Coordinates of C-alpha atoms and ligand atoms in Angstrom, one line a residue:
M242 CA 98.2 183.3 116.7
T243 CA 94.8 181.9 115.7
Q244 CA 95.3 178.7 117.6
I245 CA 94.2 178.2 121.0
S246 CA 96.6 177.1 123.7
T247 CA 96.7 173.6 124.9
E248 CA 99.2 172.1 127.1
A249 CA 100.8 175.0 128.8
N250 CA 97.6 176.6 130.1
A251 CA 96.0 173.3 131.0
L252 CA 96.0 174.0 134.7
P253 CA 93.7 172.0 136.7
R254 CA 90.4 173.7 137.6
R255 CA 90.5 173.4 141.4
A256 CA 87.1 173.1 143.0
S257 CA 88.2 174.8 146.2
E258 CA 89.6 177.8 144.4
N259 CA 86.4 178.1 142.5
L260 CA 84.5 178.0 145.6
A261 CA 86.6 180.6 147.4
R262 CA 85.9 182.7 144.2
A263 CA 82.3 182.1 144.5
N264 CA 82.2 183.5 148.0
A265 CA 84.5 186.4 147.2
P266 CA 82.9 189.8 147.6
L267 CA 80.9 190.9 144.7
E268 CA 82.8 194.2 144.3
K269 CA 85.9 196.1 145.6
V270 CA 85.6 199.8 146.4
A271 CA 87.2 202.3 144.0
L272 CA 89.7 204.8 145.3
E273 CA 88.8 208.5 145.2
S274 CA 92.2 209.7 145.0
Y275 CA 92.3 211.8 141.7
V276 CA 93.1 215.3 142.4
A277 CA 93.2 217.8 139.4
L278 CA 96.6 219.1 138.5
A279 CA 97.5 222.7 139.0
Q280 CA 97.8 223.2 135.4
P281 CA 95.1 220.9 133.9
S282 CA 94.9 219.5 130.4
L283 CA 92.0 220.8 128.3
I284 CA 91.6 217.3 126.8
G285 CA 88.3 215.7 127.7
L286 CA 86.3 218.8 128.6
S287 CA 82.9 219.3 126.9
R288 CA 82.4 222.4 124.8
A289 CA 80.5 224.0 127.7
E290 CA 83.3 223.2 130.3
L291 CA 85.9 224.7 127.9
T292 CA 83.8 227.8 127.7
D293 CA 83.8 228.1 131.4
K294 CA 87.5 227.6 131.5
L295 CA 88.0 230.4 128.9
A296 CA 85.7 232.7 131.0
G297 CA 87.7 231.9 134.0
I298 CA 90.9 233.4 132.5
G299 CA 89.2 236.5 131.2
V300 CA 88.4 235.7 127.7
P301 CA 85.6 238.2 126.7
P302 CA 82.2 236.6 126.2
A303 CA 82.0 237.6 122.4
Q304 CA 85.1 235.6 121.8
R305 CA 84.4 232.4 123.8
K306 CA 82.6 230.5 121.2
M307 CA 85.0 231.0 118.5
R308 CA 88.0 230.3 120.7
V309 CA 86.3 227.0 121.7
Q310 CA 85.7 226.1 118.0
Q311 CA 89.5 226.8 117.3
L312 CA 90.7 224.8 120.4
W313 CA 88.5 221.8 119.5
H314 CA 89.8 221.7 116.0
W315 CA 93.4 222.1 116.9
M316 CA 93.0 219.5 119.6
Y317 CA 90.8 216.9 118.1
V318 CA 91.3 217.1 114.4
R319 CA 95.0 218.2 114.1
G320 CA 96.0 216.5 117.5
V321 CA 98.6 219.3 118.3
Q322 CA 100.4 218.9 121.6
D323 CA 101.3 222.4 122.3
F324 CA 99.4 225.8 122.2
D325 CA 102.2 227.3 120.2
A326 CA 101.2 225.1 117.2
M327 CA 97.6 226.6 117.1
T328 CA 98.5 229.3 114.6
T329 CA 94.9 230.6 114.0
I330 CA 95.0 231.7 117.5
S331 CA 96.7 235.0 118.4
K332 CA 100.1 234.8 120.0
E333 CA 99.1 236.5 123.2
M334 CA 96.0 234.2 123.6
R335 CA 98.3 231.1 123.1
A336 CA 100.6 232.3 125.7
E337 CA 97.6 233.0 128.1
L338 CA 96.4 229.5 127.5
A339 CA 99.7 227.9 128.0
R340 CA 100.2 229.9 131.4
H341 CA 97.0 228.2 132.7
F342 CA 96.5 224.8 130.7
T343 CA 98.1 222.2 128.7
V344 CA 96.8 219.7 126.1
A345 CA 98.7 216.9 127.7
R346 CA 97.7 213.3 127.4
P347 CA 98.5 210.4 129.6
E348 CA 102.2 209.7 129.6
V349 CA 103.4 206.6 127.4
V350 CA 105.7 204.6 129.7
A351 CA 106.0 201.5 127.3
E352 CA 105.0 200.5 123.8
Q353 CA 105.0 196.9 122.7
I354 CA 104.3 195.7 119.1
S355 CA 103.1 192.2 118.6
N356 CA 104.4 190.0 115.8
D357 CA 100.7 190.3 114.5
G358 CA 100.8 194.2 114.5
T359 CA 98.9 194.6 117.7
R360 CA 100.3 197.5 119.7
K361 CA 99.9 197.8 123.5
W362 CA 100.8 201.0 125.4
L363 CA 101.2 201.3 129.0
L364 CA 100.1 204.7 130.2
R365 CA 101.1 206.5 133.5
L366 CA 98.4 208.6 135.2
P367 CA 98.9 210.9 138.1
S368 CA 97.8 209.4 141.3
G369 CA 96.9 212.7 142.8
L370 CA 98.3 211.8 146.4
A371 CA 101.7 212.8 147.4
G372 CA 103.9 209.8 147.9
E373 CA 101.5 207.5 146.2
K374 CA 102.8 205.6 143.1
A375 CA 101.5 206.8 139.9
H376 CA 98.6 204.7 138.5
E377 CA 98.8 202.8 135.2
V378 CA 96.5 201.7 132.6
E379 CA 96.7 199.7 129.3
C380 CA 95.4 200.5 125.8
V381 CA 95.7 198.2 122.8
Y382 CA 95.5 198.9 119.1
I383 CA 94.3 196.0 116.7
P384 CA 94.9 196.7 113.1
E385 CA 92.7 194.7 110.6
T386 CA 92.4 194.9 106.9
D387 CA 89.2 197.0 106.9
R388 CA 89.5 198.8 110.1
G389 CA 91.7 199.6 113.2
T390 CA 90.2 199.1 116.5
L391 CA 91.3 200.8 119.7
C392 CA 90.7 198.9 123.1
V393 CA 90.1 201.5 125.5
S394 CA 90.3 201.2 129.5
S395 CA 87.7 202.8 131.8
Q396 CA 89.2 202.2 135.1
V397 CA 92.7 201.4 136.7
G398 CA 91.8 197.9 137.5
C399 CA 88.2 196.8 138.1
T400 CA 85.9 196.6 141.0
L401 CA 84.2 193.6 139.9
N402 CA 85.8 190.1 140.4
C403 CA 85.0 187.9 137.3
S404 CA 86.6 184.6 138.1
F405 CA 88.3 184.3 134.5
C406 CA 89.6 187.8 134.1
H407 CA 93.2 189.1 135.1
T408 CA 92.1 192.6 135.4
G409 CA 89.5 191.6 138.1
T410 CA 92.4 190.4 140.4
Q411 CA 94.0 193.8 140.6
R412 CA 93.5 195.3 144.0
L413 CA 94.0 199.1 143.3
V414 CA 90.9 200.4 141.4
R415 CA 90.2 204.1 140.5
N416 CA 88.0 205.6 137.9
L417 CA 89.5 207.3 135.0
T418 CA 88.6 210.9 134.1
A419 CA 87.0 211.8 130.7
G420 CA 90.4 213.3 129.7
E421 CA 92.2 210.1 130.5
I422 CA 89.6 208.2 128.5
V423 CA 89.9 210.5 125.6
G424 CA 93.5 210.9 126.1
Q425 CA 94.0 207.1 125.2
I426 CA 92.6 207.8 121.6
M427 CA 94.9 210.9 121.4
V428 CA 97.9 208.7 122.5
A429 CA 97.1 206.1 119.8
R430 CA 96.8 208.8 117.1
D431 CA 99.9 210.3 118.1
R432 CA 101.9 207.1 118.1
L433 CA 100.3 206.0 114.7
G434 CA 100.7 209.4 113.2
D435 CA 96.9 209.3 112.6
W436 CA 96.0 213.1 112.8
V437 CA 94.7 215.1 109.9
S438 CA 97.5 217.2 108.7
S439 CA 97.0 220.4 106.8
G440 CA 95.8 219.8 103.3
S441 CA 94.6 216.3 103.9
A442 CA 91.2 214.7 103.9
P443 CA 88.6 216.6 106.0
Q444 CA 87.8 215.4 109.6
G445 CA 84.9 213.1 110.3
E446 CA 86.1 210.5 107.9
S447 CA 86.7 207.8 110.5
A448 CA 86.9 205.0 108.0
R449 CA 90.1 206.5 106.5
R450 CA 92.0 207.0 109.9
L451 CA 94.0 204.1 111.3
V452 CA 91.9 204.3 114.3
S453 CA 88.5 203.7 113.0
N454 CA 86.7 201.9 115.8
I455 CA 86.7 202.1 119.5
V456 CA 85.7 199.3 121.9
M457 CA 85.4 200.0 125.6
M458 CA 86.8 196.6 126.4
G459 CA 90.0 197.4 128.2
M460 CA 90.6 197.5 132.0
G461 CA 87.5 198.2 134.0
E462 CA 83.7 198.2 133.9
P463 CA 82.7 201.2 131.8
L464 CA 79.1 201.5 133.4
Y465 CA 80.7 201.7 136.8
N466 CA 82.3 204.9 135.6
F467 CA 79.4 206.1 133.6
D468 CA 79.7 209.9 133.6
A469 CA 83.3 209.9 132.6
V470 CA 82.7 207.3 130.0
R471 CA 79.7 209.1 128.5
D472 CA 81.5 212.6 128.3
A473 CA 84.5 210.9 126.8
L474 CA 82.5 209.1 124.1
L475 CA 80.5 212.0 123.1
I476 CA 83.9 213.9 122.6
V477 CA 85.3 211.0 120.5
A478 CA 82.0 210.8 118.4
D479 CA 81.8 214.6 117.8
G480 CA 81.9 215.2 114.1
D481 CA 83.9 218.4 114.3
G482 CA 86.6 216.6 116.2
I483 CA 87.9 213.0 116.4
G484 CA 84.8 212.0 114.5
I485 CA 84.4 208.3 115.2
S486 CA 80.7 207.7 114.5
K487 CA 78.6 206.1 117.2
R488 CA 78.1 203.1 115.1
R489 CA 81.9 202.4 115.3
I490 CA 82.0 202.7 119.1
T491 CA 81.1 199.6 121.1
L492 CA 80.7 199.6 124.9
S493 CA 81.1 196.2 126.8
T494 CA 79.4 195.7 130.0
S495 CA 79.4 192.8 132.5
G496 CA 75.7 193.8 133.1
V497 CA 75.2 196.9 135.2
V498 CA 71.5 196.8 134.3
P499 CA 70.4 200.2 135.6
N500 CA 73.0 201.9 133.4
I501 CA 72.2 200.0 130.2
A502 CA 69.2 202.2 129.5
R503 CA 71.2 205.2 130.4
T504 CA 73.8 204.1 127.8
G505 CA 71.1 204.1 125.2
A506 CA 69.6 207.3 126.2
E507 CA 72.7 209.4 127.0
I508 CA 75.5 207.9 124.8
G509 CA 73.9 206.0 121.9
V510 CA 76.8 203.7 121.0
S511 CA 76.7 200.0 120.2
L512 CA 76.3 197.6 123.2
A513 CA 78.3 194.4 124.0
I514 CA 77.3 192.2 126.9
S515 CA 79.6 189.8 128.6
L516 CA 77.2 187.1 129.1
H517 CA 79.5 183.9 129.4
A518 CA 76.9 181.7 131.0
V519 CA 73.3 180.8 130.4
R520 CA 72.3 179.7 133.9
D521 CA 72.4 182.0 136.8
E522 CA 74.1 179.4 139.0
L523 CA 77.1 179.5 136.8
R524 CA 77.0 183.0 135.9
D525 CA 77.0 184.0 139.7
E526 CA 80.5 182.2 139.8
L527 CA 81.9 183.5 136.5
V528 CA 80.6 187.2 136.7
P529 CA 79.7 187.7 140.4
L530 CA 77.6 190.8 139.4
N531 CA 75.1 188.5 138.2
R532 CA 74.1 187.9 142.0
K533 CA 72.8 191.5 141.8
Y534 CA 71.6 191.6 138.4
P535 CA 70.5 188.2 137.1
I536 CA 70.3 187.0 133.5
A537 CA 66.5 187.5 133.0
E538 CA 66.9 191.3 134.2
L539 CA 70.0 191.7 132.0
L540 CA 68.3 190.4 128.7
Q541 CA 65.2 192.4 129.6
A542 CA 67.5 195.5 129.5
C543 CA 68.9 194.3 126.1
R544 CA 65.2 194.0 124.7
D545 CA 64.6 197.5 125.7
Y546 CA 67.9 199.0 124.4
P547 CA 67.0 201.8 122.1
G548 CA 68.2 201.4 118.4
A549 CA 68.8 197.5 118.8
S550 CA 67.8 196.3 115.3
N551 CA 68.9 193.7 112.8
A552 CA 71.0 196.5 111.4
R553 CA 72.5 197.3 114.7
R554 CA 72.7 194.0 116.9
I555 CA 73.7 193.7 120.3
T556 CA 77.0 191.7 120.7
F557 CA 76.8 188.9 123.3
E558 CA 80.4 188.0 124.4
Y559 CA 80.8 184.3 125.4
V560 CA 84.1 183.3 126.7
M561 CA 84.9 179.6 126.0
L562 CA 85.8 177.7 129.2
K563 CA 86.4 174.0 128.8
G564 CA 84.1 171.7 130.6
V565 CA 82.4 174.8 132.3
N566 CA 80.2 176.6 129.9
D567 CA 80.9 175.1 126.4
S568 CA 78.4 172.2 126.0
L569 CA 75.9 171.9 123.3
D570 CA 73.2 172.2 126.0
D571 CA 74.6 175.6 126.7
A572 CA 74.6 176.6 123.1
K573 CA 70.8 175.6 122.9
L574 CA 70.0 177.4 125.9
L575 CA 71.7 180.4 124.7
V576 CA 69.8 180.5 121.5
K577 CA 66.6 180.1 123.4
L578 CA 67.6 182.8 125.8
L579 CA 68.4 185.4 123.0
K580 CA 65.1 184.7 121.1
G581 CA 63.8 188.2 120.0
I582 CA 66.8 190.1 120.7
P583 CA 68.7 191.3 117.6
A584 CA 72.1 189.7 118.5
K585 CA 75.4 188.5 117.5
I586 CA 77.4 186.1 119.5
N587 CA 81.1 186.7 119.9
L588 CA 82.9 183.5 121.1
I589 CA 86.1 184.4 122.8
P590 CA 88.7 181.6 123.3
F591 CA 89.8 181.9 127.0
N592 CA 93.1 183.8 127.3
P593 CA 95.0 182.2 130.3
W594 CA 97.1 184.0 133.0
P595 CA 99.0 182.6 135.9
G596 CA 96.9 181.4 138.6
S597 CA 93.7 181.3 136.5
V598 CA 91.8 178.1 137.2
Y599 CA 90.2 177.6 133.8
E600 CA 91.2 176.1 130.6
C601 CA 90.3 177.2 127.1
S602 CA 87.8 174.8 125.4
D603 CA 89.2 172.6 122.6
W604 CA 89.0 174.1 119.3
E605 CA 86.5 171.4 117.9
Q606 CA 84.2 172.2 120.8
I607 CA 84.4 175.9 119.9
E608 CA 83.7 175.0 116.4
K609 CA 80.8 172.8 117.3
F610 CA 79.3 175.6 119.7
S611 CA 79.8 178.2 117.0
E612 CA 78.1 176.0 114.3
Y613 CA 75.1 175.3 116.4
V614 CA 74.5 179.0 117.1
F615 CA 75.1 179.9 113.5
N616 CA 72.6 177.4 112.3
A617 CA 70.2 178.9 114.7
G618 CA 70.5 182.0 112.7
Y619 CA 73.1 184.1 114.7
S620 CA 76.4 185.4 113.4
S621 CA 78.8 183.6 115.7
P622 CA 82.5 184.6 114.9
V623 CA 85.3 183.2 117.0
R624 CA 87.4 186.1 118.2
T625 CA 90.9 185.6 117.1
P626 CA 93.2 186.2 120.0
R627 CA 95.4 189.1 119.1
G628 CA 98.7 190.3 120.7
R629 CA 98.9 187.2 123.0
D630 CA 102.8 187.5 122.8
I631 CA 102.6 190.9 124.4
L632 CA 99.9 190.0 126.7
A633 CA 97.4 192.4 125.0
A634 CA 94.7 189.9 124.4
C635 CA 91.3 190.1 126.1
G636 CA 91.4 189.7 130.0
Q637 CA 95.2 189.6 129.9
L638 CA 95.5 193.3 130.7
K639 CA 96.8 194.1 134.2
S640 CA 98.9 197.1 134.7
E641 CA 102.5 197.2 135.9
T642 CA 101.1 199.2 139.1
E643 CA 100.8 195.6 140.5
K644 CA 104.0 194.2 139.1
L645 CA 104.1 190.5 138.5
S646 CA 107.2 188.8 139.4
A647 CA 109.7 188.0 136.7
R648 CA 108.7 184.4 137.0
E649 CA 105.0 184.9 136.8
R650 CA 105.5 187.2 133.6
Q651 CA 107.6 184.6 132.0
A652 CA 105.1 181.8 132.8
L653 CA 102.3 184.1 131.4
R654 CA 104.1 184.8 128.2
A655 CA 104.8 181.1 127.8
M656 CA 101.2 180.3 128.2
A657 CA 100.0 183.0 126.0
M658 CA 102.3 181.9 123.2
T659 CA 101.5 178.1 123.3
D660 CA 99.6 177.2 120.3
Ligands
SAH702 N1 84.3 195.1 132.0 C1 83.8 195.0 130.8 C2 84.7 195.3 129.7 C3 86.1 194.9 129.8 S1 86.4 193.1 129.6 C4 83.1 193.7 130.5 O1 83.3 192.8 131.3 O2 82.3 193.5 129.6 C5 86.4 192.8 127.8 C6 85.9 191.5 127.4 O3 87.0 190.5 127.8 C7 84.8 191.0 128.5 O4 83.8 190.3 127.6 C8 85.4 190.1 129.3 O5 84.5 189.2 129.8 C9 86.5 189.3 128.5 N2 87.5 188.6 129.2 C10 88.0 188.9 130.4 N3 89.0 188.1 130.8 C11 89.2 187.2 129.7 C12 90.1 186.1 129.6 N4 91.0 185.6 130.4 N5 90.0 185.5 128.3 C13 89.0 185.8 127.3 N6 88.2 187.0 127.5 C14 88.3 187.6 128.7
SF4_703 FE1 85.9 193.8 135.3 FE2 85.0 193.0 132.8 FE3 87.2 191.8 134.0 FE4 84.8 191.3 135.0 S1 85.5 190.9 132.9 S2 86.5 191.8 136.2 S3 83.8 193.4 134.7 S4 87.1 194.0 133.5

């Protein structure tokens, strides 16, 4: 699946459609419909929040710290799904916990396994409103020889309308809670049998686990759900629990400039920027958020990003769109723009979807572009599309909540499978 599609996705790029896109509203409004369940899950709570919960059910102050430590270990190292399995906690305490709480994760409604080993899970989340359909979100696991990367979603849908992204066309948008974000990692470890069992290697050795890396590159714009994403990632990076180090976590943003500095200060993970264009006029069309935070402001935020160094470069994602942003002039301007920023450039072959008005650049053009950037001193890997047959590749995620017709689905699969 390393090739890029040619014929089947060679839809004409209609100027009128692009114009309509360019005039589309910059953002949609996110729903605020999440209502906490009567018996909430403890997944996704910070240690301080867990302490408060224990206080709320009458655990004496002197016991709280120890209980939190125990819960943390059972939930995030051992991955147990039931209080009854927490054998270091007294029976009475376990029963009391089970009366008030769960350790439930999002419900898996479908699992698909690609012929390249990529797995995609469709997860159902409560909508919180009586009568309203449950919300759904997707999460993708990509195994490689030296690592296993989990692509995690931050929102149901996305409020932004990038013109080449399928998720952006989804109407329904709501922010995920921290528990639903951490829950995606829990689900992946459950399904892969990736928890530490008694007697096996100690926690914190993320490199030895199947899920060793996290990318916030699923559905949604993580920096439009900042607090929940921050709280979730701090739990994921906690060395006494899931223990995936911040170096192995990458947050991708379309450029929410004010929250880039906050990401550095409050989360401290690696940063990826969805750049995709080197001129404001074109970026305004591809990534409409550019109208609010233009390229110069975005790159200044990158220059100021704490911890950016040659050892820890910022990734610039650049989707290759035929005849749109893939000329050598674009490559030259890209190199010029990034001067002084410790950067690597990730070229992403465009993944088509029904109704998309772009084509993927020709392979030779991608190679030429990559070579120019490489010769200018930047690492410029071309991202191999993974899981195209199960519609798990970048930008193809769109939950079942907005069902595609059978015909659209068939067309999409055909496009995605065409080499
Ligand atoms: N909202 C965030 C993270 C999710 S998108 C962001 O935009 O950065 C993850 C990556 O997939 C982004 O770089 C996005 O631009 C890219 N992407 C979206 N649609 C795509 C498509 N159809 N083909 C290839 N890449 C796409
Ligand atoms: Fe949202 Fe990212 Fe898709 Fe843009 S590319 S619509 S920001 S998910």
